[in-house]
Coordinates of C-alpha atoms and ligand atoms in Angstrom, one line a residue:
M25 CA -11.0 -17.8 20.8
K26 CA -9.2 -15.3 20.8
A27 CA -7.3 -13.2 18.4
I28 CA -5.3 -9.9 19.6
V29 CA -4.6 -7.8 16.6
I30 CA -2.5 -5.2 17.2
G31 CA -2.7 -1.7 14.4
A32 CA -5.2 -0.4 13.6
G33 CA -4.0 0.6 10.0
I34 CA -5.4 -0.6 6.0
G35 CA -3.6 -4.8 7.4
G36 CA -5.1 -5.2 11.0
M37 CA -9.1 -4.0 10.1
S38 CA -8.7 -6.2 7.0
A39 CA -8.4 -9.1 9.5
A40 CA -9.9 -8.2 12.3
L41 CA -12.8 -8.1 9.4
A42 CA -11.6 -11.6 7.7
L43 CA -11.0 -13.1 11.7
E44 CA -14.6 -12.5 12.6
K45 CA -16.3 -13.1 9.8
A46 CA -15.2 -16.6 9.7
G47 CA -16.3 -17.1 14.1
F48 CA -13.4 -15.5 15.5
S49 CA -13.9 -13.2 18.9
T50 CA -11.0 -10.0 18.1
A51 CA -9.8 -7.0 20.0
V52 CA -7.9 -4.3 18.3
Y53 CA -5.0 -2.2 19.6
E54 CA -3.8 1.2 17.9
A55 CA -1.1 3.2 19.8
V56 CA -2.2 6.3 18.0
K57 CA -5.5 8.5 19.4
E58 CA -6.8 9.2 16.1
M59 CA -5.4 7.7 13.1
K60 CA -4.0 9.4 9.9
P61 CA -3.1 7.9 6.5
V62 CA 0.0 8.4 5.4
G63 CA -0.8 9.0 1.4
A64 CA -3.8 11.2 0.4
A65 CA -5.2 7.6 -2.3
I66 CA -3.9 4.5 -2.0
S67 CA -5.2 2.5 -5.5
I68 CA -6.7 -0.9 -4.6
W69 CA -5.6 -3.8 -8.1
P70 CA -8.3 -6.0 -8.9
N71 CA -6.7 -8.7 -5.9
G72 CA -7.7 -6.3 -3.0
V73 CA -11.2 -5.4 -4.0
K74 CA -11.0 -8.8 -4.8
C75 CA -10.5 -9.4 -0.6
L76 CA -12.3 -6.8 0.1
N77 CA -15.6 -8.1 -2.7
A78 CA -14.8 -11.9 0.3
L79 CA -15.6 -9.0 3.6
G80 CA -17.9 -7.8 2.3
L81 CA -17.4 -4.9 1.4
K82 CA -18.3 -5.0 -2.6
A83 CA -20.9 -1.7 -2.4
Q84 CA -19.2 0.8 0.2
L85 CA -15.8 0.4 -1.6
R86 CA -17.7 1.0 -5.4
A87 CA -18.3 3.9 -4.2
L88 CA -15.4 4.8 -2.7
G89 CA -13.3 4.8 -6.2
G90 CA -12.7 6.3 -9.4
N91 CA -13.7 5.7 -13.0
M92 CA -10.4 4.0 -14.2
A93 CA -10.8 3.4 -17.7
F94 CA -7.7 4.7 -19.7
M95 CA -3.7 4.3 -18.5
A96 CA -1.1 6.3 -20.3
Y97 CA 2.4 7.5 -20.1
N98 CA 2.9 11.6 -21.9
D99 CA 6.5 12.7 -22.7
G100 CA 7.5 14.5 -19.1
H101 CA 8.9 17.9 -20.9
S102 CA 6.8 18.5 -24.2
G103 CA 3.5 16.6 -22.5
S104 CA 2.6 14.2 -26.0
T105 CA 2.1 10.8 -25.0
L106 CA 4.0 8.0 -25.2
T107 CA 0.7 5.4 -25.7
R108 CA -2.7 5.1 -24.1
F109 CA -4.4 2.1 -23.7
S110 CA -7.8 0.8 -22.2
L111 CA -7.5 -0.4 -19.1
S112 CA -11.3 -3.6 -20.0
P113 CA -8.6 -5.9 -21.5
L114 CA -7.3 -6.8 -17.3
V115 CA -10.8 -6.5 -16.3
Q116 CA -11.9 -9.2 -18.5
Q117 CA -10.1 -10.7 -17.6
V118 CA -9.1 -10.7 -13.9
G119 CA -13.1 -10.4 -13.5
E120 CA -12.5 -7.0 -11.3
Y121 CA -12.4 -3.2 -11.6
P122 CA -9.6 -1.3 -9.8
Y123 CA -11.1 0.8 -7.2
P124 CA -8.0 4.3 -6.4
V125 CA -9.6 5.3 -3.6
A126 CA -8.9 6.9 -0.4
R127 CA -7.5 6.7 1.9
A128 CA -9.3 8.4 5.0
E129 CA -11.8 6.5 3.5
L130 CA -10.9 3.3 3.3
Q131 CA -9.8 3.8 6.4
A132 CA -12.9 4.8 8.2
L133 CA -14.9 2.4 6.2
L134 CA -12.4 -0.8 7.7
I135 CA -12.6 1.0 10.8
D136 CA -16.4 1.5 11.1
S137 CA -17.5 -1.6 9.1
Y138 CA -16.0 -3.8 12.3
G139 CA -17.5 -1.1 14.9
R140 CA -14.9 2.3 15.8
E141 CA -16.2 2.6 19.3
R142 CA -15.0 -1.0 19.8
I143 CA -11.0 -0.4 18.5
R144 CA -8.8 0.6 21.8
F145 CA -7.1 3.6 20.4
G146 CA -4.0 4.3 22.4
K147 CA -2.3 1.2 23.5
R148 CA 1.0 1.9 22.0
V149 CA 2.1 -2.5 22.1
E150 CA 5.8 -2.7 24.4
R151 CA 6.0 -6.1 23.9
V152 CA 4.9 -10.3 23.3
E153 CA 5.0 -13.1 25.5
Q154 CA 3.6 -16.5 24.2
H155 CA 2.4 -19.2 26.7
A156 CA 1.6 -23.2 26.3
S157 CA -1.9 -21.6 25.5
G158 CA -2.0 -17.4 24.1
V159 CA -0.7 -14.6 24.0
T160 CA 0.0 -11.3 26.2
A161 CA 0.7 -8.3 24.8
W162 CA 2.7 -5.5 27.0
F163 CA 1.7 -1.8 25.9
D164 CA 3.4 0.8 27.1
D165 CA 0.3 2.3 29.4
G166 CA 1.7 -0.8 31.4
S167 CA -1.7 -2.4 31.0
Q168 CA -1.4 -6.6 30.0
A169 CA -4.0 -7.7 26.8
E170 CA -4.8 -11.8 27.4
G171 CA -5.7 -13.4 23.9
D172 CA -5.0 -16.8 22.0
F173 CA -2.5 -15.8 19.5
M174 CA -2.2 -12.3 17.9
V175 CA -2.2 -10.7 14.6
A176 CA 1.0 -8.1 14.7
A177 CA -0.6 -5.7 11.6
D178 CA 1.8 -2.2 12.7
G179 CA 3.6 -1.4 10.1
T180 CA 6.8 -1.9 8.8
H181 CA 8.5 -0.4 12.2
S182 CA 6.9 -3.2 13.8
V183 CA 7.7 -4.1 17.5
I184 CA 7.0 -7.4 16.9
R185 CA 8.5 -8.1 14.5
H186 CA 11.9 -8.6 16.2
H187 CA 9.6 -11.3 18.7
V188 CA 9.4 -13.0 15.5
L189 CA 12.5 -12.5 13.8
G190 CA 14.8 -12.6 16.6
E191 CA 16.1 -10.3 14.7
H192 CA 16.2 -6.4 13.7
V193 CA 15.5 -5.9 9.9
E194 CA 17.0 -2.6 8.4
R195 CA 14.7 -0.6 6.4
R196 CA 16.1 -0.5 2.6
Y197 CA 16.0 3.6 1.4
A198 CA 15.2 2.9 -2.0
G199 CA 16.1 6.2 -3.5
Y200 CA 13.2 8.4 -4.4
V201 CA 11.2 10.9 -2.2
N202 CA 6.8 11.2 -2.5
W203 CA 4.6 13.4 -3.2
N204 CA 1.2 13.3 -2.7
G205 CA -2.3 14.6 -2.8
L206 CA -5.8 15.2 -3.8
V207 CA -6.6 17.4 -6.4
T208 CA -10.5 18.4 -7.9
I209 CA -10.3 17.6 -11.3
D210 CA -9.2 20.1 -14.2
E211 CA -9.5 18.2 -17.4
S212 CA -6.6 20.1 -18.6
I213 CA -4.4 18.5 -17.1
A214 CA -5.5 14.6 -17.3
P215 CA -8.3 12.8 -18.4
A216 CA -10.9 12.0 -16.0
D217 CA -11.0 8.8 -16.2
Q218 CA -7.8 7.5 -16.9
W219 CA -4.7 7.3 -14.6
T220 CA -2.0 9.6 -16.0
T221 CA 2.1 10.1 -15.9
F222 CA 4.4 12.1 -16.9
V223 CA 8.7 10.9 -17.8
G224 CA 11.8 12.0 -18.0
E225 CA 15.0 12.5 -15.9
G226 CA 13.8 9.2 -13.0
K227 CA 10.9 11.3 -12.4
R228 CA 7.1 11.0 -12.5
V229 CA 3.6 13.2 -12.6
S230 CA 0.8 10.7 -11.7
L231 CA -3.0 11.7 -11.8
M232 CA -5.1 8.3 -10.8
P233 CA -9.3 9.3 -9.9
V234 CA -10.7 8.7 -6.9
S235 CA -14.6 9.7 -6.2
G236 CA -15.3 12.7 -5.5
N237 CA -13.9 14.6 -9.2
R238 CA -10.4 14.4 -7.6
F239 CA -8.3 13.6 -9.3
Y240 CA -4.7 11.3 -6.2
F241 CA -1.4 13.0 -7.2
F242 CA 2.1 12.1 -7.4
F243 CA 5.1 13.6 -7.9
D244 CA 7.8 11.0 -8.0
V245 CA 12.2 12.3 -7.7
P246 CA 14.7 10.4 -7.2
L247 CA 17.1 12.7 -4.1
P248 CA 18.9 11.4 -1.2
K249 CA 17.6 10.7 1.9
G250 CA 17.5 12.6 5.2
L251 CA 16.7 16.2 2.7
A252 CA 14.5 19.5 5.1
Q253 CA 11.5 19.2 4.1
D254 CA 9.4 22.7 5.4
R255 CA 5.5 22.1 4.1
A256 CA 6.2 26.2 2.7
T257 CA 8.3 25.5 0.3
V258 CA 6.5 22.2 -1.4
K259 CA 5.6 24.0 -4.4
D260 CA 9.0 26.0 -4.8
D261 CA 10.3 22.9 -4.1
L262 CA 8.4 20.8 -7.1
R263 CA 8.8 23.3 -9.7
G264 CA 12.3 23.4 -9.5
Y265 CA 12.3 20.0 -9.2
F266 CA 9.9 19.6 -13.1
A267 CA 11.6 23.2 -13.9
G268 CA 11.0 23.0 -18.4
W269 CA 8.4 20.4 -17.6
A270 CA 4.6 20.6 -20.1
E271 CA 2.5 23.3 -18.6
P272 CA -0.6 20.4 -17.7
V273 CA 2.5 19.8 -14.6
Q274 CA 3.0 23.2 -13.3
R275 CA -1.0 23.9 -13.9
L276 CA -0.5 20.5 -11.2
I277 CA 1.5 22.5 -9.1
A278 CA -0.2 25.8 -8.7
S279 CA -3.4 24.1 -8.0
I280 CA -2.1 21.5 -5.4
D281 CA -2.6 21.9 -1.5
A282 CA 0.5 22.2 0.4
Q283 CA -0.5 21.4 4.1
T284 CA -2.3 18.6 3.3
T285 CA 0.5 17.6 0.8
N286 CA 2.4 14.5 1.8
R287 CA 6.2 13.8 1.5
V288 CA 7.5 10.8 2.0
E289 CA 10.8 9.1 1.7
I290 CA 10.2 5.8 0.2
H291 CA 12.0 2.3 1.3
D292 CA 11.2 -1.4 1.2
I293 CA 12.2 -3.4 3.7
E294 CA 14.1 -6.7 2.1
P295 CA 12.1 -10.3 2.0
F296 CA 12.5 -12.3 5.2
S297 CA 10.7 -16.2 5.1
R298 CA 9.7 -16.2 8.7
F299 CA 6.2 -14.3 9.0
V300 CA 4.9 -16.6 12.1
R301 CA 6.3 -18.1 16.1
G302 CA 4.2 -20.2 18.0
R303 CA 1.3 -17.9 18.9
V304 CA 2.0 -14.3 17.4
A305 CA 1.9 -14.0 12.9
L306 CA 2.7 -10.4 11.4
L307 CA 0.7 -9.1 8.8
G308 CA 1.2 -6.3 6.3
D309 CA 4.3 -4.2 5.7
A310 CA 4.8 -6.1 9.2
A311 CA 5.6 -9.3 8.1
H312 CA 6.5 -7.1 4.1
S313 CA 7.0 -3.3 3.2
T314 CA 7.2 -2.4 -0.1
T315 CA 8.2 0.6 -2.7
P316 CA 4.8 1.3 -3.8
D317 CA 5.6 1.4 -7.0
I318 CA 3.6 -1.5 -8.0
G319 CA 0.4 -0.4 -6.5
Q320 CA 0.5 -3.5 -4.1
G321 CA 1.7 -3.2 -0.4
G322 CA -2.2 -2.8 0.6
C323 CA -3.3 -5.6 -1.6
A324 CA -1.1 -7.7 -0.1
A325 CA -1.7 -6.7 3.6
M326 CA -5.2 -7.7 2.2
E327 CA -4.6 -11.2 0.5
D328 CA -2.9 -12.1 4.2
A329 CA -5.9 -11.4 6.2
V330 CA -8.1 -13.5 3.8
V331 CA -5.8 -16.7 3.6
L332 CA -5.4 -15.7 7.2
A333 CA -8.7 -17.1 8.1
Q334 CA -9.4 -19.4 5.6
T335 CA -5.8 -21.5 6.9
L336 CA -6.9 -21.3 10.3
T337 CA -10.4 -22.0 10.1
A338 CA -10.2 -25.2 6.8
H339 CA -8.2 -27.4 9.7
S340 CA -8.1 -28.8 12.7
L341 CA -4.4 -28.9 13.8
G342 CA -4.7 -25.7 16.5
I343 CA -4.0 -21.9 16.0
E344 CA 0.1 -22.7 15.0
D345 CA -0.8 -24.8 12.8
G346 CA -2.9 -22.8 10.9
L347 CA -0.4 -19.7 11.9
L348 CA 2.0 -21.6 9.9
R349 CA -0.4 -22.7 6.8
Y350 CA -1.1 -18.8 6.5
E351 CA 3.1 -19.0 6.9
A352 CA 3.1 -21.2 4.2
R353 CA 0.8 -19.0 1.7
R354 CA 2.1 -15.8 2.5
V355 CA 5.7 -16.1 2.0
A356 CA 6.9 -16.9 -2.1
R357 CA 3.8 -14.4 -2.7
T358 CA 4.9 -11.4 -1.3
R359 CA 8.2 -11.5 -1.7
D360 CA 7.8 -11.6 -5.4
L361 CA 5.7 -8.9 -4.4
V362 CA 8.0 -6.8 -3.2
L363 CA 11.3 -8.2 -5.9
K364 CA 8.5 -6.9 -8.7
A365 CA 8.4 -3.4 -7.2
R366 CA 11.8 -3.1 -6.8
K367 CA 13.3 -4.1 -9.7
R368 CA 9.5 -1.3 -11.3
C369 CA 11.1 1.2 -8.7
D370 CA 14.5 1.6 -10.2
V371 CA 13.1 1.0 -13.4
T372 CA 11.7 4.3 -12.9
H373 CA 13.4 6.5 -11.0
A374 CA 17.4 5.9 -13.4
K375 CA 18.8 3.8 -11.2
D376 CA 20.7 2.6 -14.1
A377 CA 19.9 5.7 -16.6
A378 CA 20.6 3.3 -20.0
V379 CA 17.8 0.9 -19.0
T380 CA 15.5 4.0 -18.4
A381 CA 16.0 5.4 -21.8
E382 CA 15.4 1.9 -23.0
W383 CA 11.9 1.6 -21.3
Y384 CA 10.9 5.3 -22.5
A385 CA 11.7 4.7 -25.9
G386 CA 9.5 1.6 -25.5
L387 CA 6.9 3.5 -23.6
K388 CA 6.0 4.2 -27.3
E389 CA 6.0 0.8 -28.8
E390 CA 3.5 0.2 -26.6
T391 CA 0.3 -1.4 -27.4
G392 CA -0.8 -1.9 -23.4
E393 CA -0.4 -5.4 -24.4
R394 CA 2.9 -5.3 -21.6
V395 CA 1.9 -3.8 -19.5
L396 CA -1.8 -5.2 -19.3
A397 CA -0.1 -8.9 -18.9
G398 CA 1.8 -8.2 -16.4
M399 CA -0.4 -7.0 -14.0
C400 CA -2.6 -9.4 -14.5
D401 CA 0.0 -11.6 -14.4
T402 CA 0.2 -10.1 -10.1
I403 CA -3.3 -9.7 -9.9
E404 CA -4.1 -13.0 -10.9
G405 CA -1.6 -15.1 -8.2
G406 CA -3.3 -13.2 -5.2
P407 CA -5.1 -15.4 -3.2
L408 CA -8.7 -15.2 -5.2
G409 CA -7.7 -15.3 -8.1
Ligands
FAD28 P1 0.4 0.3 8.3 O1 -0.7 1.3 7.5 O2 1.2 1.2 8.3 O3 -0.6 1.2 9.9 C1 0.7 0.0 11.5 C2 -0.5 0.6 11.5 O4 -0.7 0.3 13.3 C3 -0.9 1.7 12.1 O5 -2.4 2.4 13.2 C4 -0.1 1.9 13.4 O6 -0.2 2.8 14.2 C5 -0.1 0.8 14.5 N1 0.7 0.5 15.0 C6 2.0 1.0 14.7 N2 2.9 0.4 16.3 C7 2.2 0.0 17.0 C8 1.9 -0.6 17.8 N3 3.6 -0.5 19.0 N4 1.5 -1.1 18.8 C9 -0.3 -1.1 18.3 N5 -0.6 -0.1 17.3 C10 0.8 0.2 15.9 N6 -1.1 0.2 -1.1 C11 -1.5 -0.2 -2.1 O7 -1.3 -1.4 -2.4 N7 -2.0 0.4 -3.2 C12 -0.7 1.9 -3.7 O8 -1.4 2.6 -4.8 C13 -0.5 2.0 -2.2 N8 0.9 3.1 -2.7 C14 1.5 4.0 -1.8 C15 1.5 4.9 -1.4 C16 2.4 5.0 -0.6 C17 3.4 6.2 -1.1 C18 2.9 4.6 0.2 C19 4.1 5.3 1.6 C20 2.3 3.4 1.0 C21 1.7 2.8 -0.6 N9 0.7 1.7 -0.3 C22 0.6 1.4 -1.3 C23 1.3 0.9 0.7 C24 0.5 0.8 1.8 O9 -0.3 2.0 1.9 C25 0.8 -1.2 2.7 O10 1.4 -0.9 2.4 C26 -1.0 0.0 3.8 O11 -1.4 0.9 4.5 C27 0.4 -0.5 5.0 O12 -0.7 -1.4 5.8 P2 -0.3 -1.4 7.3 O13 -2.2 -2.3 8.1 O14 0.7 -3.3 6.9 O15 0.4 -1.0 7.9

């Protein structure tokens, strides 16, 4: 059985690795000639880590991950700590650590584990046709590929989604812009073993440790969509948005490299219930695009991959049946993640200022128990518990 996998992102590569481990042959087609991940880093929560463990990447992932032992919220203006607690109870409950990792390094790990030379780069799929015993993918260079089924992991702008759903879906702007990048750890900004977030005015500034003595940083600012962006003004823009904020925030802005800082307008897609049509399955952001507010988009793609391989191998009624079982196991889970992230997004980014003010006030009373319970619930809802 041969799978055509479209897209060599986190979803596509996790799927290709999972399918090969389950005994399928795969061919991966990627539109770009060279991978340039959109964000600087990504937090892989234990549900995602468990999936990568299942793909045989445990030791390699651990080597890329930062030591995120504590979590803290600070007041953006005064810099004072609102709450700080250990992540150890979470690790104890779910049985695995969270790993923030540099995105390029995660991507390289997945690609090299599969075999970089095996991936067909520069192959942009334009359409797919299904017939009684397989699928044909058509690429923009006029070439085509045949397989028994297709895994479309072609991201949030998926072209295959239309084939599966029979209609076009619009992405929804979530109301804020995110700047992110990597910077050398400076403990005068935040402790090296802590996920630190400064909050205020519906904005946030966050730092997470990744390997190699680096912080993954990001800034969120509620803004209208479509503002002109210019790398030359990134630092001045951030100084303006965070004027009057605490000294560590100013120091972080001073230390970032504008040339490697990404600016992303954050979107999601209203969850839908169909991931499969015949022999074509959507996976990752193609199936469920979420805001990054609970750090679960990439983790959900890894979960998809593991479940896909499970459902295709655990049943004997054929590919189409196996794909429908994949859909049945993933629709509710991913809807839950997208809607949880949307809710968190709205509270964090002051969609309703009163609700956000209440959240800030509640952080002063937070012992960690409530936050960790919510995270454990999300993590344990994954396919590997
Ligand atoms: P993508 O990464 O978009 O990969 C799709 C691939 O398909 C690309 O390589 C693309 O070039 C290729 N492609 C597209 N069209 C075609 C075509 N027609 N033919 C062939 N190839 C094609 N998730 C987490 O789990 N934790 C986090 O902390 C986190 N933080 C985030 C922060 C930000 C700012 C953002 C924007 C997202 C974050 N996410 C996070 C979400 C995560 O990045 C995505 O969910 C994940 O990258 C989705 O992987 P994917 O493979 O489905 O899609």
